[in-house]
């Protein structure tokens, strides 16, 4: 994974140019930090609420973990990591991913 991602990013860099790549990395980093703060706190409160009601907080824990993963990917330089992070940032696609993980 650590070898394949830079190779794919270099291919995308050569295809689109370095202006686009630099802009996407900066925008992804700032957007990732803001979204982690907003969405992460929401699921943190939901997780604590379910724990206080003596329920198993499977969905909030998975959502929070995926938001954290998306934030880490958004901060990492590269277009492919930004695309994966955007996929995980949107609640609809993240809910699809959570339901897939729960079913497996």
XYZ file of C-alpha atoms in Angstrom:
104
model
C 0.000 0.000 0.000
C 2.839 2.388 0.831
C 4.460 1.666 -2.525
C 1.303 1.604 -4.631
C -0.202 4.904 -3.431
C 2.781 7.103 -4.381
C 2.990 5.437 -7.799
C -0.687 6.127 -8.458
C -0.301 9.697 -7.177
C 2.672 10.279 -9.482
C 0.633 9.011 -12.414
C -2.219 11.376 -11.522
C 0.263 14.209 -11.007
C 1.695 13.685 -14.481
C -1.806 13.486 -15.963
C -3.397 16.554 -14.314
C -0.391 18.708 -13.478
C 1.105 19.877 -10.232
C -1.210 22.913 -9.748
C -4.248 20.673 -9.440
C -2.407 18.266 -7.162
C -1.150 20.992 -4.839
C -4.587 22.628 -4.663
C -6.300 19.312 -3.910
C -3.809 18.482 -1.152
C -4.239 21.859 0.557
C -8.024 21.825 0.245
C -8.187 18.224 1.443
C -6.078 18.956 4.503
C -8.110 21.956 5.620
C -11.446 20.315 4.835
C -10.370 17.144 6.618
C -9.473 18.973 9.806
C -12.773 20.876 9.834
C -14.927 17.837 9.088
C -13.202 15.705 11.699
C -13.957 18.288 14.331
C -17.628 18.696 13.390
C -18.620 15.125 12.597
C -16.322 13.504 15.119
C -17.898 15.355 18.019
C -21.376 14.330 16.863
C -20.541 10.646 16.930
C -18.572 11.011 20.154
C -21.705 12.330 21.904
C -23.840 9.607 20.323
C -21.348 6.964 21.467
C -21.391 8.276 25.047
C -25.192 8.451 24.981
C -25.510 4.811 23.937
C -22.977 3.717 26.546
C -24.903 5.559 29.274
C -28.089 3.741 28.168
C -26.212 0.414 28.472
C -26.378 -0.259 24.705
C -23.591 -1.548 22.492
C -22.439 1.446 20.411
C -21.457 -0.416 17.242
C -22.576 2.111 14.630
C -21.248 5.258 16.369
C -17.920 3.552 17.038
C -17.579 2.531 13.397
C -18.634 5.977 12.159
C -16.124 7.617 14.480
C -13.359 5.254 13.384
C -14.086 5.901 9.707
C -14.144 9.662 10.295
C -10.753 9.388 12.005
C -9.408 7.287 9.116
C -10.773 9.789 6.606
C -9.117 12.634 8.468
C -5.775 10.843 8.476
C -6.112 10.159 4.768
C -7.091 13.772 4.044
C -4.011 15.105 5.790
C -1.704 12.735 3.898
C -0.442 14.194 0.629
C -1.824 12.668 -2.527
C -4.891 12.694 -4.703
C -5.879 9.073 -4.188
C -5.892 9.437 -0.419
C -8.008 12.607 -0.758
C -10.539 10.771 -2.933
C -10.828 7.938 -0.398
C -11.130 10.499 2.420
C -13.934 12.322 0.600
C -15.709 9.006 0.110
C -15.568 8.410 3.865
C -16.486 11.980 4.834
C -19.937 11.934 3.225
C -22.521 10.467 5.626
C -24.334 8.484 2.931
C -21.254 6.656 1.662
C -19.951 6.237 5.201
C -23.280 4.682 6.240
C -22.978 2.274 3.302
C -19.458 1.376 4.432
C -20.590 0.891 8.056
C -23.466 -1.360 7.011
C -21.068 -3.377 4.843
C -18.663 -3.803 7.751
C -21.456 -4.807 10.148
C -22.801 -7.402 7.697
C -19.338 -8.923 7.305
